Short mmCIF file of C-alpha atoms in Angstrom, two decimals:
data_model
loop_
_atom_site.label_atom_id
_atom_site.label_comp_id
_atom_site.label_asym_id
_atom_site.label_seq_id
_atom_site.Cartn_x
_atom_site.Cartn_y
_atom_site.Cartn_z
CA UNK A 1 42.56 111.12 11.57
CA UNK A 2 45.19 109.98 9.05
CA UNK A 3 42.88 110.88 6.12
CA UNK A 4 41.18 113.93 7.67
CA UNK A 5 42.07 116.14 4.70
CA UNK A 6 40.60 113.72 2.12
CA UNK A 7 37.15 114.41 0.68
CA UNK A 8 34.87 112.63 -1.79
CA UNK A 9 37.07 109.53 -2.00
CA UNK A 10 35.88 105.97 -1.71
CA UNK A 11 37.42 104.26 1.31
CA UNK A 12 37.33 100.91 3.08
CA UNK A 13 37.60 100.27 6.80
CA UNK A 14 39.23 97.13 8.19
CA UNK A 15 38.43 96.13 11.74
CA UNK A 16 40.10 93.15 13.36
CA UNK A 17 37.64 90.62 14.82
CA UNK A 18 38.85 91.25 18.38
CA UNK A 19 38.39 95.03 17.95
CA UNK A 20 34.60 94.73 17.74
CA UNK A 21 32.33 95.38 20.70
CA UNK A 22 29.32 93.03 20.69
CA UNK A 23 26.15 93.83 22.63
CA UNK A 24 22.55 92.67 22.52
CA UNK A 25 20.31 94.79 20.31
CA UNK A 26 17.64 96.63 22.27
CA UNK A 27 15.20 98.52 20.00
CA UNK A 28 15.25 102.23 20.82
CA UNK A 29 18.41 102.05 22.95
CA UNK A 30 21.77 103.56 22.00
CA UNK A 31 20.49 105.63 19.08
CA UNK A 32 22.38 108.44 17.41
CA UNK A 33 20.91 111.89 16.72
CA UNK A 34 19.25 110.55 13.55
CA UNK A 35 17.46 107.76 15.44
CA UNK A 36 19.72 105.00 14.09
CA UNK A 37 21.58 102.46 16.25
CA UNK A 38 25.21 103.29 16.94
CA UNK A 39 26.99 100.40 15.30
CA UNK A 40 25.85 97.67 12.94
CA UNK A 41 22.75 95.63 13.77
CA UNK A 42 23.51 92.01 12.93
CA UNK A 43 22.12 88.54 13.45
CA UNK A 44 24.26 85.81 15.00
CA UNK A 45 24.59 83.16 12.32
CA UNK A 46 27.08 80.86 14.03
CA UNK A 47 29.24 80.78 17.14
CA UNK A 48 32.31 78.62 17.69
CA UNK A 49 33.88 78.50 21.15
CA UNK A 50 37.53 77.43 21.07
CA UNK A 51 39.29 77.62 24.42
CA UNK A 52 39.03 81.15 25.84
CA UNK A 53 37.70 82.71 22.61
CA UNK A 54 34.24 82.68 21.03
CA UNK A 55 34.27 83.32 17.29
CA UNK A 56 31.02 84.82 16.04
CA UNK A 57 29.76 84.93 12.47
CA UNK A 58 27.33 87.81 12.09
CA UNK A 59 25.11 88.83 9.19
CA UNK A 60 24.18 92.51 9.00
CA UNK A 61 20.44 93.08 9.22
CA UNK A 62 19.17 95.32 6.43
CA UNK A 63 15.72 96.87 6.70
CA UNK A 64 15.03 95.78 3.12
CA UNK A 65 16.11 92.15 3.15
CA UNK A 66 16.21 89.38 5.76
CA UNK A 67 19.54 88.35 7.26
CA UNK A 68 19.30 84.83 5.81
CA UNK A 69 19.43 86.25 2.26
CA UNK A 70 22.42 88.50 2.91
CA UNK A 71 25.42 88.60 0.62
CA UNK A 72 28.12 86.22 1.94
CA UNK A 73 30.68 88.99 1.40
CA UNK A 74 28.93 91.05 4.07
CA UNK A 75 29.65 88.47 6.81
CA UNK A 76 31.15 90.06 9.93
CA UNK A 77 33.53 88.00 12.03
CA UNK A 78 33.90 88.98 15.68
CA UNK A 79 35.84 87.48 18.57
CA UNK A 80 34.84 87.89 22.19
CA UNK A 81 35.99 86.14 25.36
CA UNK A 82 34.25 82.77 25.78
CA UNK A 83 33.15 83.84 29.27
CA UNK A 84 31.42 86.93 27.85
CA UNK A 85 29.68 84.71 25.29
CA UNK A 86 28.41 82.44 28.06
CA UNK A 87 27.43 85.37 30.32
CA UNK A 88 25.43 86.97 27.50
CA UNK A 89 23.61 83.68 26.85
CA UNK A 90 23.91 84.12 23.09
CA UNK A 91 22.23 81.72 20.69
CA UNK A 92 22.12 81.54 16.91
CA UNK A 93 19.54 83.96 15.54
CA UNK A 94 20.02 86.57 18.28
CA UNK A 95 20.09 90.18 17.11
CA UNK A 96 23.18 92.10 18.22
CA UNK A 97 24.82 95.48 17.77
CA UNK A 98 28.45 95.43 16.65
CA UNK A 99 30.55 98.55 17.18
CA UNK A 100 34.19 98.92 16.13
CA UNK A 101 36.58 100.04 18.86
CA UNK A 102 39.42 100.60 16.38
CA UNK A 103 39.48 100.61 12.58
CA UNK A 104 42.09 101.03 9.89
CA UNK A 105 40.91 103.06 6.89
CA UNK A 106 42.28 102.51 3.39
CA UNK A 107 41.57 104.86 0.49
CA UNK A 108 40.49 103.29 -2.79
CA UNK A 109 43.53 104.05 -4.96
CA UNK A 110 41.70 102.96 -8.12
CA UNK A 111 39.05 105.66 -7.58
CA UNK A 112 41.64 108.35 -8.30
CA UNK A 113 42.61 106.90 -11.70
#
């Protein structure tokens, strides 16, 4: 909404790890009008449970390259309650869908130079 009047400008979105919704990926479920999953399909690379929080390291799954060869800069960090992590029965290698609940968008100032 804050950049609604901006067009054709490169932008970046920042989402805090605790502002990501993490669900199991179910092929064919939760698709948009174009047949694509709503959110980012990612593979759970590592999970660290510290007290009441589970920190997840996720690698986006690209149709053209396996998750294990992904660019390290594309790593997604998410935080969910440890109880949710246990209830979901997540293990490394699971395929998940990550959807931002809230994002902050920044315009690329260098693009206008």
